[in-house]
XYZ file of C-alpha atoms in Angstrom:
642
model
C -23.551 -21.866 41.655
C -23.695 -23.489 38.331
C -27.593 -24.531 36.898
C -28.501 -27.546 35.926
C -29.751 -27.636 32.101
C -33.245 -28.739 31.525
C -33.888 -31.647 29.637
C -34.868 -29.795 26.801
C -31.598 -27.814 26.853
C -30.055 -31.086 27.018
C -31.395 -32.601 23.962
C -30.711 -29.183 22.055
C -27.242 -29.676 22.955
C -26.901 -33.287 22.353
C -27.735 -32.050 18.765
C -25.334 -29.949 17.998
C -22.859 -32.079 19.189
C -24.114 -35.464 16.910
C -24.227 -32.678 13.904
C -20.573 -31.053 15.167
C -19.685 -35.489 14.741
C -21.157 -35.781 11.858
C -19.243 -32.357 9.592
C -15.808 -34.221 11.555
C -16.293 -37.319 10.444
C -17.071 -35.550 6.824
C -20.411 -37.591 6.671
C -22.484 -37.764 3.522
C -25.989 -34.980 3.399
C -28.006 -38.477 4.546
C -27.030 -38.873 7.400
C -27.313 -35.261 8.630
C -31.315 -36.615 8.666
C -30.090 -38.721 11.815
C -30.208 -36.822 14.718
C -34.097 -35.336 13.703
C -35.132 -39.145 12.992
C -33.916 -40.314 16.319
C -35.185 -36.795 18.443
C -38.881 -37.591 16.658
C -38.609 -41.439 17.558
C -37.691 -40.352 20.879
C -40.934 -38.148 21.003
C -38.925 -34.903 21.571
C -41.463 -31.897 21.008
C -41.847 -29.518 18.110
C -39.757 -26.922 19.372
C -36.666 -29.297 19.770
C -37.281 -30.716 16.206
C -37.351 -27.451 15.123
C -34.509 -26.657 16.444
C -32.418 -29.643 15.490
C -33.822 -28.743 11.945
C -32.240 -25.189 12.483
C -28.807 -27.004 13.954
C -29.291 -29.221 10.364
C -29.462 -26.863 8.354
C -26.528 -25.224 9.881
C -24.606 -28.215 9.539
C -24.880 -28.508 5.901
C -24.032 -25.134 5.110
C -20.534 -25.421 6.837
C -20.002 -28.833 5.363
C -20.778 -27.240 1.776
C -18.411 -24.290 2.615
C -15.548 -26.585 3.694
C -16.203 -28.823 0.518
C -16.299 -26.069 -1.371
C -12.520 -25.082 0.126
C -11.411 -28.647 -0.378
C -12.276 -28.550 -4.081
C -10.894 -24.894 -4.424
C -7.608 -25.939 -2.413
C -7.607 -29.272 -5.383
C -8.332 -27.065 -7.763
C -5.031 -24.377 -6.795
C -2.849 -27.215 -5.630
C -3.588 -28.568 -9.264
C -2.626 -25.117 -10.890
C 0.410 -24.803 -8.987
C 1.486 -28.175 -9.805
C 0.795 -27.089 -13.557
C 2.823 -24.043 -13.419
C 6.025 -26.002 -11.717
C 5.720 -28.215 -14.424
C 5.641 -25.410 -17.144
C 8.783 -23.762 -15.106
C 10.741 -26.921 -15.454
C 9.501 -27.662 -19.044
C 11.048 -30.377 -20.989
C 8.793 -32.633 -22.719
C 5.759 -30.743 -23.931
C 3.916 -33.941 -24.681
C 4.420 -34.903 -21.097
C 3.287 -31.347 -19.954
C 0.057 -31.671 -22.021
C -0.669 -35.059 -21.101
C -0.526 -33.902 -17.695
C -2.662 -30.817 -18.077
C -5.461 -33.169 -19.927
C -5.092 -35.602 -17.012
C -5.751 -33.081 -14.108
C -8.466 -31.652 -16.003
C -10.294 -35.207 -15.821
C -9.662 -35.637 -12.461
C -10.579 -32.066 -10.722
C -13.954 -32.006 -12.834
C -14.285 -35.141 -12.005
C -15.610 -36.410 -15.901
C -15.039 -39.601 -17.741
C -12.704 -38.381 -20.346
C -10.411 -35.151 -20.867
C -9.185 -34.021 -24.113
C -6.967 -31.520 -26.365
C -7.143 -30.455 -29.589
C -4.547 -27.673 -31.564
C -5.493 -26.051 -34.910
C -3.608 -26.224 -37.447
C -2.961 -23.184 -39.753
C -2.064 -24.669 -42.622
C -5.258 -27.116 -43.184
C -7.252 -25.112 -41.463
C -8.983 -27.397 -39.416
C -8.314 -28.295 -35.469
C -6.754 -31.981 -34.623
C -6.447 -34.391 -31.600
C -3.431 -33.145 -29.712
C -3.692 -34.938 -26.561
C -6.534 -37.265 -24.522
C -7.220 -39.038 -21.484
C -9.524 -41.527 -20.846
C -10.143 -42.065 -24.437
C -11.775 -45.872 -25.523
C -11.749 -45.172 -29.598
C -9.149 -45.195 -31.702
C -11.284 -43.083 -34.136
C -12.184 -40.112 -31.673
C -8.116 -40.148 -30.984
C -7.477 -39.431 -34.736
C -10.235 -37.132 -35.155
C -9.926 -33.978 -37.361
C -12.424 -30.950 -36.745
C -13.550 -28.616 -39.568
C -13.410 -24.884 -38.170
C -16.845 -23.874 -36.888
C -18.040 -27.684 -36.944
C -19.367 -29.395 -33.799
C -18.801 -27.926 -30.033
C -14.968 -28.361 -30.532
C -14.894 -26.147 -34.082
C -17.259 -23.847 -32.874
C -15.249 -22.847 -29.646
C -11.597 -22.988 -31.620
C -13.564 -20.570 -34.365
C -15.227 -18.272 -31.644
C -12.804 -18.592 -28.860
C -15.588 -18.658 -26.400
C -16.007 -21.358 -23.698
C -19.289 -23.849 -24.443
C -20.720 -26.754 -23.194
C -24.016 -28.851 -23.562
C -25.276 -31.664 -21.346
C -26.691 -33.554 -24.269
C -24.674 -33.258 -27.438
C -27.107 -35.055 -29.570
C -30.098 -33.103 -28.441
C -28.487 -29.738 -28.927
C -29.109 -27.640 -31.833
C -26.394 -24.741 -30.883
C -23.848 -26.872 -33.012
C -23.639 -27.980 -36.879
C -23.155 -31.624 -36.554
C -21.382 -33.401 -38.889
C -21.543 -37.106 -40.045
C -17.725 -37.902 -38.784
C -18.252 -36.012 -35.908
C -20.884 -37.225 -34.746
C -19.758 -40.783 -35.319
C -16.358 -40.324 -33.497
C -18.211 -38.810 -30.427
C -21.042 -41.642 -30.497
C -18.316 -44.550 -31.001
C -16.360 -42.939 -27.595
C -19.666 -42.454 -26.255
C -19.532 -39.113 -25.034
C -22.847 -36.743 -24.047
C -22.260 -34.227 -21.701
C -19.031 -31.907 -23.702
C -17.707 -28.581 -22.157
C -14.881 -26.826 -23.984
C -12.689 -23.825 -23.630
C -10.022 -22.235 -26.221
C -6.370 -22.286 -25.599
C -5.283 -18.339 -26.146
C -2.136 -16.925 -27.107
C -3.022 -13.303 -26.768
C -6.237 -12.538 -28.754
C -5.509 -15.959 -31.107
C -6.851 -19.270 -30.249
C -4.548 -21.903 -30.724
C -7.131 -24.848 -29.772
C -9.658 -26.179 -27.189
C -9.462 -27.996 -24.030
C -12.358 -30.472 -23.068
C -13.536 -32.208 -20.186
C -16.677 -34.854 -21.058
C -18.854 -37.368 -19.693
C -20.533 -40.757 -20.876
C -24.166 -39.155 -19.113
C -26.053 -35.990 -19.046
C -24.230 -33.603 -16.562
C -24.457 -30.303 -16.720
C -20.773 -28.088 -15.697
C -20.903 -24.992 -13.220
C -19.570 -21.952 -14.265
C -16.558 -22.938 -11.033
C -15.783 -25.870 -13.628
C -15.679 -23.301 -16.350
C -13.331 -21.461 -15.260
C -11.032 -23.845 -13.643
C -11.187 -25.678 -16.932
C -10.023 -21.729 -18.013
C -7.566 -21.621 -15.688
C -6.083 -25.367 -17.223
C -6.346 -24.319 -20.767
C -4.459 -20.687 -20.024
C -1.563 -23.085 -18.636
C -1.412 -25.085 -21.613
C -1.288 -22.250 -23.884
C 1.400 -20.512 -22.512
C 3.028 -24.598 -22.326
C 2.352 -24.837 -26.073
C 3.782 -21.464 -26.917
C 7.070 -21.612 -24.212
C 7.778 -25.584 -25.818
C 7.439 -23.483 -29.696
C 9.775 -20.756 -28.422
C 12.007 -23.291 -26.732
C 12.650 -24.886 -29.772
C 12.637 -21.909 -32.108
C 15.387 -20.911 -29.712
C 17.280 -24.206 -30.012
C 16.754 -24.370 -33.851
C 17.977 -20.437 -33.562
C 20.869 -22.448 -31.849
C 21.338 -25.010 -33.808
C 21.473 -22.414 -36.889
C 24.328 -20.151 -35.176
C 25.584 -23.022 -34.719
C 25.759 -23.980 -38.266
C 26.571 -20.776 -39.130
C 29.484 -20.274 -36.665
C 31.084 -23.730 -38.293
C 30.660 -23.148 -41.469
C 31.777 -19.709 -40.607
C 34.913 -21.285 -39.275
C 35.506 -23.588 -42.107
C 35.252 -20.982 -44.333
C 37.738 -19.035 -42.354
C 40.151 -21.762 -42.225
C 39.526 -22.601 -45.906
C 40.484 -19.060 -46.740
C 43.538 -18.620 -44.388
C 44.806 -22.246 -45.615
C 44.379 -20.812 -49.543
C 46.079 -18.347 -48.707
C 48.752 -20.078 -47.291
C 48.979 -22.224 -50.133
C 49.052 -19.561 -52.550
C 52.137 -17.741 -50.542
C 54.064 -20.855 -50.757
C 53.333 -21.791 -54.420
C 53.630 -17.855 -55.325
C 57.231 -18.124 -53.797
C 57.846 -21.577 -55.187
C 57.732 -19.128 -59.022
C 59.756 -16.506 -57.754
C 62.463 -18.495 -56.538
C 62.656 -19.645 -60.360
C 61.877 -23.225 -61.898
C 65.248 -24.773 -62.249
C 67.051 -23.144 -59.598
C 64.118 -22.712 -56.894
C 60.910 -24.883 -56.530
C 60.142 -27.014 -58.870
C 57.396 -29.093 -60.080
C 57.240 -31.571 -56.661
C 57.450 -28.878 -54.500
C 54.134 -27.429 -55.490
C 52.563 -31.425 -55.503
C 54.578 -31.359 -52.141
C 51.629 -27.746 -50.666
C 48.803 -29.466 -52.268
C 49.428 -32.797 -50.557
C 50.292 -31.087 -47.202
C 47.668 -28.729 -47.704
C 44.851 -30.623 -48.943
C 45.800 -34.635 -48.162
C 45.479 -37.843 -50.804
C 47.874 -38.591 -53.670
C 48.741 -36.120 -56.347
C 49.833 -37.155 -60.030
C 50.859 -34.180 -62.514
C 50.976 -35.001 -65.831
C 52.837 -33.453 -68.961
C 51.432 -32.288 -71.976
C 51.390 -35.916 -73.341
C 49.866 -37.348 -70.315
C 52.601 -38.612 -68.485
C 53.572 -38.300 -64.684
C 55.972 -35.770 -63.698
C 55.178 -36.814 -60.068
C 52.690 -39.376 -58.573
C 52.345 -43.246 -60.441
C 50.643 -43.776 -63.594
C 48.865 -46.501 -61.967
C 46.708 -44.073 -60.382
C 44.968 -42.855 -63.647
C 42.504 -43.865 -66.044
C 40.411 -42.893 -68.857
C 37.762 -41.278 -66.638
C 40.917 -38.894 -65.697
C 42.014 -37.642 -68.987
C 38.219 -37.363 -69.868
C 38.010 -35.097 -66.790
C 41.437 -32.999 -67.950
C 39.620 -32.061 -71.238
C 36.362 -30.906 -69.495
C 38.949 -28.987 -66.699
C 40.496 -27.352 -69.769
C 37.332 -26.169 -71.541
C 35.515 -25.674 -68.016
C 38.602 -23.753 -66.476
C 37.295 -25.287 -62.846
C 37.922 -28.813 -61.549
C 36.410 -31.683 -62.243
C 35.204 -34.726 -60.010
C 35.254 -38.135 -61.321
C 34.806 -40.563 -58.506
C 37.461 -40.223 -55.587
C 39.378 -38.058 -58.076
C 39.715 -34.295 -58.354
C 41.469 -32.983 -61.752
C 42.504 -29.226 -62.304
C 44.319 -29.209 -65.983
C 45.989 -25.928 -67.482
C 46.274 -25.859 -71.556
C 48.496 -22.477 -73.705
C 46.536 -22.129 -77.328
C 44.383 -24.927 -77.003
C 47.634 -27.379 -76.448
C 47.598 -29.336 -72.736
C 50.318 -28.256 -70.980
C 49.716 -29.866 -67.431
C 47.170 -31.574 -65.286
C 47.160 -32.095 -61.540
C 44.638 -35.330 -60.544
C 44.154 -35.261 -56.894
C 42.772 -38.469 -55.005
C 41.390 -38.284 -51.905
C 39.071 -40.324 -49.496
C 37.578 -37.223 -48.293
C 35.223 -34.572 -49.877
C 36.978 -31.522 -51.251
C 35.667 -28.076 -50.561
C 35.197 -24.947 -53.679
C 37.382 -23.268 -51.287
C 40.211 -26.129 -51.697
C 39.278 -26.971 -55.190
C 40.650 -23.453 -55.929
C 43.711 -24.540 -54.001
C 43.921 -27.784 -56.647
C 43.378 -25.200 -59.647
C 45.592 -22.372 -58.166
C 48.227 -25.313 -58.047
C 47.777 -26.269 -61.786
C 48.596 -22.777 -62.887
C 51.392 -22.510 -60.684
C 52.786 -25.954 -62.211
C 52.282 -24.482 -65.649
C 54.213 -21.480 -65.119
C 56.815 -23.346 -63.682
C 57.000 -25.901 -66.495
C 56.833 -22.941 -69.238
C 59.626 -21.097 -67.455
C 61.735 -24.717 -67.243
C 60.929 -24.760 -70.848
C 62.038 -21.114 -71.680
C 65.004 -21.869 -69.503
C 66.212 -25.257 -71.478
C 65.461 -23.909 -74.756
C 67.766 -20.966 -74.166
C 70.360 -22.775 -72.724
C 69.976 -25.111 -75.233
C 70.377 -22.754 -77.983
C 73.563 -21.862 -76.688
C 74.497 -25.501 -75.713
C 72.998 -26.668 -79.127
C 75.291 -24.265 -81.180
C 78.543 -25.080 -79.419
C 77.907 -28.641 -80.558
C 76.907 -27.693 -84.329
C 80.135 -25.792 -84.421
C 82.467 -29.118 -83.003
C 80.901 -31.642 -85.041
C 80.552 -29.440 -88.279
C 83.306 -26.972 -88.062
C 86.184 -27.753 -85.335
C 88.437 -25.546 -86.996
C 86.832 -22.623 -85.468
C 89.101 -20.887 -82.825
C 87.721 -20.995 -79.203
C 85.233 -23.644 -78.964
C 86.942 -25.461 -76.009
C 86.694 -22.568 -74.345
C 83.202 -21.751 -74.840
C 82.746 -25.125 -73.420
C 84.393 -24.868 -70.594
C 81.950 -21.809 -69.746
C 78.824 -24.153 -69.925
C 80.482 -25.951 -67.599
C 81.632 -29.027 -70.081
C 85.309 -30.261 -70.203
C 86.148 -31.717 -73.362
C 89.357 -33.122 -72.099
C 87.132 -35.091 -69.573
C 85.970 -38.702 -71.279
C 82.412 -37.905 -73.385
C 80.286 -40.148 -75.380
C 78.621 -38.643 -78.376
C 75.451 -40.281 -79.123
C 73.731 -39.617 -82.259
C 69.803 -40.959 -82.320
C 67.087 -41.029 -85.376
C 63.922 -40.443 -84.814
C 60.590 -40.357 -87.260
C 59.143 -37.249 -86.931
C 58.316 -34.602 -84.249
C 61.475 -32.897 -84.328
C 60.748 -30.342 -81.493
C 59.950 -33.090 -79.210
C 62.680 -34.685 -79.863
C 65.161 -31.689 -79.781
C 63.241 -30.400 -76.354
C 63.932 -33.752 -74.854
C 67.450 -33.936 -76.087
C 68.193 -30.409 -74.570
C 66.861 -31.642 -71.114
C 68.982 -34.468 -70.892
C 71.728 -32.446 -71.995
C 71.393 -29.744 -69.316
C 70.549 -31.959 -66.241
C 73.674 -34.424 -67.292
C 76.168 -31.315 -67.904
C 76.567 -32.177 -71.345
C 76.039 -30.551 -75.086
C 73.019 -31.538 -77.488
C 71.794 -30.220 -80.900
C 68.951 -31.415 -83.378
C 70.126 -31.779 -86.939
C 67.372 -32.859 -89.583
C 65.811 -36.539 -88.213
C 68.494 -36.658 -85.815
C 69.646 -35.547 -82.493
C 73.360 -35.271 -81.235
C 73.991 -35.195 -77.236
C 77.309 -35.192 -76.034
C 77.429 -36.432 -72.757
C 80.232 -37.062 -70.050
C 80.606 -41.525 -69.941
C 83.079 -43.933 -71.511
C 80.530 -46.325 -71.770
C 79.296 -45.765 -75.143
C 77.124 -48.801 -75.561
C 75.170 -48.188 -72.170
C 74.354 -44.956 -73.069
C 73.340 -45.255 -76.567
C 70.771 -47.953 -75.602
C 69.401 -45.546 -72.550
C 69.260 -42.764 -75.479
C 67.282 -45.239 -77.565
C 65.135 -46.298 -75.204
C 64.263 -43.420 -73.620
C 63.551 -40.868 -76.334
C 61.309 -44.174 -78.187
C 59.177 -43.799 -74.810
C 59.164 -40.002 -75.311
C 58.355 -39.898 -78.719
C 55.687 -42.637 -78.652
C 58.049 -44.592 -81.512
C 60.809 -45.803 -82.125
C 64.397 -44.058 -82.286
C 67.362 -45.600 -83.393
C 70.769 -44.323 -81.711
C 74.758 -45.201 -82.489
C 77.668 -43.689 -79.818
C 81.184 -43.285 -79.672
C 83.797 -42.369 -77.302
C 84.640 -38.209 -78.123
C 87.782 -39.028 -75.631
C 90.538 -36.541 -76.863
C 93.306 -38.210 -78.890
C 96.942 -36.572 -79.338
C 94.615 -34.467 -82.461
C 92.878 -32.385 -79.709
C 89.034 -32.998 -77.835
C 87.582 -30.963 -80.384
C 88.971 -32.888 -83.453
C 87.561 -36.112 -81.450
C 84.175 -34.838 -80.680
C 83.969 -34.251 -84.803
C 85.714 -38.010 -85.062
C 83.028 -39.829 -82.866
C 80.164 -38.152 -84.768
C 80.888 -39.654 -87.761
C 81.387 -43.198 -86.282
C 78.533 -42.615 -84.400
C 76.270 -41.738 -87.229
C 77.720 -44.284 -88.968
C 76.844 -47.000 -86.313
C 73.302 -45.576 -85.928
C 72.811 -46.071 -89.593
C 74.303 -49.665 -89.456
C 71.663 -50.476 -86.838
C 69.101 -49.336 -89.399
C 69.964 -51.284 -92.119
C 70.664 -54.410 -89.874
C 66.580 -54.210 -89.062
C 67.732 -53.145 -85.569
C 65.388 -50.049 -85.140
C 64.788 -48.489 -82.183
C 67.629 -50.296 -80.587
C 71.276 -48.674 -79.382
C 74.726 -49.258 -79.583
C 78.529 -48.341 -79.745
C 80.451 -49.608 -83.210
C 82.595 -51.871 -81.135
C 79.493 -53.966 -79.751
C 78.757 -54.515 -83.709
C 81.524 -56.824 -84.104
C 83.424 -57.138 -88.024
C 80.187 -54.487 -88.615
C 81.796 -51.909 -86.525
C 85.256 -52.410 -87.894
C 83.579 -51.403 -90.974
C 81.689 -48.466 -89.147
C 83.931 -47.336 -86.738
C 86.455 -44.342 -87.279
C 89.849 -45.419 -85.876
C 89.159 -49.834 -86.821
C 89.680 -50.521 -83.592
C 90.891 -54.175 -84.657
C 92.533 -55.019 -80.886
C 89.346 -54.753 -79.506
C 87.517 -56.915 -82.087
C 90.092 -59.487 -81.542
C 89.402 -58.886 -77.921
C 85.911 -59.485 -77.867
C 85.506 -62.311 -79.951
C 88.703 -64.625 -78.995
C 90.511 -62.632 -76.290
C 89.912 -65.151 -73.635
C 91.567 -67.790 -75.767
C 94.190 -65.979 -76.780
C 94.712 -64.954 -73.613
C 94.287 -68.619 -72.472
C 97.131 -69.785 -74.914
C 99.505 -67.038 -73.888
C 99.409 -68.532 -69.793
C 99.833 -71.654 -70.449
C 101.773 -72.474 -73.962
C 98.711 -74.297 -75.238
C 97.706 -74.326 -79.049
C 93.741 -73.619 -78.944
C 94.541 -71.176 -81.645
C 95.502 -73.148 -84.113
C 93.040 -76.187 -83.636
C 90.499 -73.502 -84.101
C 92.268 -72.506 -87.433
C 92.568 -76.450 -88.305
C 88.573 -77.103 -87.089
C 87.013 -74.044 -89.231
C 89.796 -74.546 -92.292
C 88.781 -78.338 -92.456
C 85.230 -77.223 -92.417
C 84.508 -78.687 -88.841
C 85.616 -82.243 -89.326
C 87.334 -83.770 -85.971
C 89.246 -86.342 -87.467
C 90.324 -84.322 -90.162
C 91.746 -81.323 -87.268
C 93.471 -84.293 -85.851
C 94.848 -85.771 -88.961
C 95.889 -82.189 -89.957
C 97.622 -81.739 -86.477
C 98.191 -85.169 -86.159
C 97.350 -85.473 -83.028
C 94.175 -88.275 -81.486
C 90.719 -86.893 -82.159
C 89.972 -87.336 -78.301
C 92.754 -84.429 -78.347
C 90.679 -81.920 -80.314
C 87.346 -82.810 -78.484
C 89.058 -82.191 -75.385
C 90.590 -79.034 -76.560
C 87.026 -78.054 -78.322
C 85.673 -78.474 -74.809
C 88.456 -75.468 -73.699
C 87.665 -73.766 -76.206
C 83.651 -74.003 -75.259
C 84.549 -73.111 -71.208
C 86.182 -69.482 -72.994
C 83.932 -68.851 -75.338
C 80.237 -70.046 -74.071
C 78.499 -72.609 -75.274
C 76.839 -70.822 -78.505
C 80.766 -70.239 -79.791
C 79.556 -72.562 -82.670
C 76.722 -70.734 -83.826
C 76.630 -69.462 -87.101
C 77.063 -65.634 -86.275
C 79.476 -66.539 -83.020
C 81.240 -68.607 -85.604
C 81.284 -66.195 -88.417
C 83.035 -63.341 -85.785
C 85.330 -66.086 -84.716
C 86.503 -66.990 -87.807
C 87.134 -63.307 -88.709
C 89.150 -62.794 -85.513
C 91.154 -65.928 -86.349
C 92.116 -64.569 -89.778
C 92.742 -61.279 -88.537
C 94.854 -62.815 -85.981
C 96.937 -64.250 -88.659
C 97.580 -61.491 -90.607
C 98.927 -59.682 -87.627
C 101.077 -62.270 -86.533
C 101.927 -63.582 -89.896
C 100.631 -66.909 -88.432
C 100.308 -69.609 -91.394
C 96.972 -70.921 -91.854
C 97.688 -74.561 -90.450
């Protein structure tokens, strides 16, 4: 059978079950006092008072215990958040800022705060803070040794003071001490951040009042500071690993371009190596090497001659800056940059002999410059064998021509022709040109024109001779002219005339037309027409004074052919009122009284005579050649004068 408790037993258990309420409800120490209070209002005796006391006691013990947990379980749930956020590390500012914050929180102060040394100062800084007022304190600077925050990052030993004023442990300074009075701070603890046995900085937690920290706060303020460390030094390998990265990187693509720079010089140099021993003339030439570089390296190329002008590319594209740039090449034996232009020039004893001016839009490489230079030399080699090449074959060419224009009577020379490839029996135009100087020039250039046109040339004193396959002597005597004055840089004068071969033999004519031609060329001189070309039978009565067989059908051609030719159709007498008009020194009515017919009849047939003729038949030189057909036409038709 059960027993009933005693009232005393009752009250003792009534006790224990308020104080059992009161650690449930996690009441504050106060009112643990309750239960006593209401037992001694309720005039319970001394040995239930005491007992409730005991029960009390009891009570607050557990409830310290499980508060104690609570804080520890903050405290590791904090840490473990910590190290997840290290493990998934991206932003170490974030990291830190989190760190700082959790200190404030767990220890429960008013502000929380970081600070790194710095090596190279040698001083510690304001990393990171939270719950900071003054902008000051945030920029602060501490000199090693030098308030609590120096003196732990110098000793790497945890400290802390409830009253930082008051105590004497640290040397205060005047900036310092300001920062930390304008943010208001008094009770400090700080730990170092380690790395190993070196102290990278100091982690603080502080309050705005006196408060002393337990050594639990300590060394979970340890425990935070030990994360941030190891945060601090995985963020500097992190990016000593990227920057590692970033540097192979680098290295891998320049690496690469280097590679590709060498395996594309090489290329080039293959093809403009083969380019020389296929042979100037007969393999690659001069384009096909601009032809690599431009494939090779992009932009326009220009090559120059020895005198500066293009052999390929537009003389538009050059300037003074260039051929400054080709004289600096030459003496530097590198390339030169001036603006968006890249020029590689080759010189043989101190003469130019080529330059190669590459513009581009993009930066050129060493690597490719040496393509650019590489290219110049190649160019000059092929230019210096094209040279060797024309002046031997145009020794040979040169001294089949001296032999038909000086001595045709030698045995064989058609012959020897026809084994440079020239037929004389084919129709040839001999063109003889002065020039003023700078015979070499002129004979190179001659022998060039000769060879690529199939035909002969030779230099004799201030004069060239080309022979060259036409019948078009006039045409091709002011090309001569015109082109060699552009080569030379002045003016040179040249005369041609058909070498066609007569019932005498070619070689007899080639010797024929160099004399008219000569002769013509030296006409043109002394008629002031320098520089200037033409063929005796363009030079009117001059060239039947000139010319070698008076060619006096073709005079008569030129200057009154299409009247005479008018007059033969249709039985009119234009003729001979041209006769009557000059002989009566231009008169109309005279003309008509002489051929007594109306004047209206002479202006009409004046008119004709203007329709076949063109309108500037009465000028004084038109007039003069007219007159002298007229009278030539006479004397070979025995025509009377009226």
């Amino acid at each position: 059978m059960e027993r009933a408790l005693t009232p005393k037993a009752t009250r003792k258990t009534d006790g224990a079950y308020a104080y059992l309420d009161l650690l449930a409800r996690e009441a504050s120490a106060v009112e643990f006092e309750g239960p006593i209070l209401q037992a001694r209002a309720a005039g319970a005796d001394s040995a239930t008072l005491e007992g409730l006391e005991r029960a009390k006691v009891a009570a607050l013990q557990v409830r310290a215990v499980l508060r104690r947990r609570a804080k520890r379980e903050a405290e590791l749930s904090a840490l473990f958040d910590t190290a997840s956020d290290l493990a998934g590390l991206r932003d170490l500012d974030a990291v830190l800022e989190a760190i700082v914050h959790r200190a404030r929180q767990l220890l429960a102060t008013d502000i929380a705060y970081m600070t790194l040394n710095d090596p190279e100062r040698g001083d510690t800084y304001m990393r990171v803070t939270d719950g900071s007022i003054s902008a000051s304190f945030r920029r602060l600077r501490l000199p090693m040794g030098a308030g609590l925050g120096g003196l732990v990052a110098q000793s790497g030993t945890p400290y802390n003071t409830a009253d930082y004023f008051a105590d004497p442990r640290f040397r205060h300074t005047n900036t310092i001490d300001v920062a930390v009075h304008e943010e208001g701070l008094v009770a400090i603890l700080g730990v170092p951040l380690r790395l190993g046995t070196q102290v990278i900085g100091v982690l603080f937690a502080a309050n705005r009042s006196a408060r002393p920290f337990a050594q639990e706060e300590v060394a979970l303020l340890c425990s935070l500071a030990a994360h941030a460390a190891v945060a601090i030094d995985t963020a500097r390998l992190l990016q000593e690993t990227r920057a590692a990265l970033t540097e192979l990187s680098e290295a891998n693509t320049l690496i690469r371009a280097h590679s590709e720079s060498i395996e594309r010089a090489a290329d080039a140099h293959d093809r403009m190596t083969g380019l020389v021993l296929r042979g100037g003339l007969r393999g690659g030439g001069v384009e096909d090497v601009a032809a690599v570089v431009t494939e090779v390296l992009g932009g326009r190329l220009t090559v120059l001659d020895d005198e500066g002008r293009p052999l390929v590319g537009e003389s538009g594209d050059l300037d003074t800056g260039v051929f400054d740039a080709a004289q600096s090449s030459r003496a530097l034996g590198r390339t030169v940059k001036r603006g968006d232009a890249y020029v590689a020039s080759v010189d043989v004893g101190a003469a130019p002999l080529c330059t190669l001016v590459l513009r581009t839009d993009h930066p050129v490489s060493d690597t490719d410059q040496r393509i650019l230079e590489r290219a110049a030399i190649v160019t000059a080699l092929l230019l210096l064998f094209r040279r060797s090449v024309a002046e031997a074959e145009g020794r040979v060419r040169g001294e089949l021509l001296d032999d038909l224009v000086s001595r045709p009577e030698l045995r064989g020379l058609d012959d020897r022709a026809r084994r440079l490839g020239v037929d004389l029996d084919a129709p040839h135009v001999l063109v003889v040109a002065r020039h003023d100087g700078q015979r070499e020039r002129a004979a190179f250039w001659a022998s060039s024109q000769a060879t690529l046109a199939h035909g002969l040339a030779t230099a004799r004193g201030d004069e060239v001779v080309l022979l060259l396959p036409g019948d078009r002597p006039g045409a091709l005597a002011r090309r001569v002219a015109a082109e060699l004055s552009a080569s030379l840089g002045r003016p040179a004068t040249a005369g041609a005339a058909p070498a066609s071969g007569p019932a005498s033999g070619p070689v007899a004519a080639v010797a024929s037309a160099y004399a008219e031609a000569r002769r013509c060329a030296g006409a043109l001189v002394a008629l002031g027409r320098t520089g200037d070309g033409a063929s005796a039978e363009e030079l009117g009565f001059v060239g039947l004074l000139v010319g070698e067989r008076r060619e006096v059908s073709g005079f008569l051609s030129g200057a009154i052919g299409p009247v005479l030719d008018y007059d033969a159709r249709r039985g009119t007498a234009l003729v001979k009122t041209l006769n009557a008009y000059f002989g009566t020194g231009g008169s109309l009515s005279r003309t008509a009284e002489a051929l007594h017919i109306h004047v209206n009849t002479v202006t009409q047939r004046l008119d004709r005579v203007g329709q076949l003729l063109g309108e500037d038949w009465q000028e004084p030189g038109r007039a003069l050649e007219i007159q002298l057909a007229l009278r030539l036409h006479r004397l070979r038709t025995h025509m009377p004068d009226t």
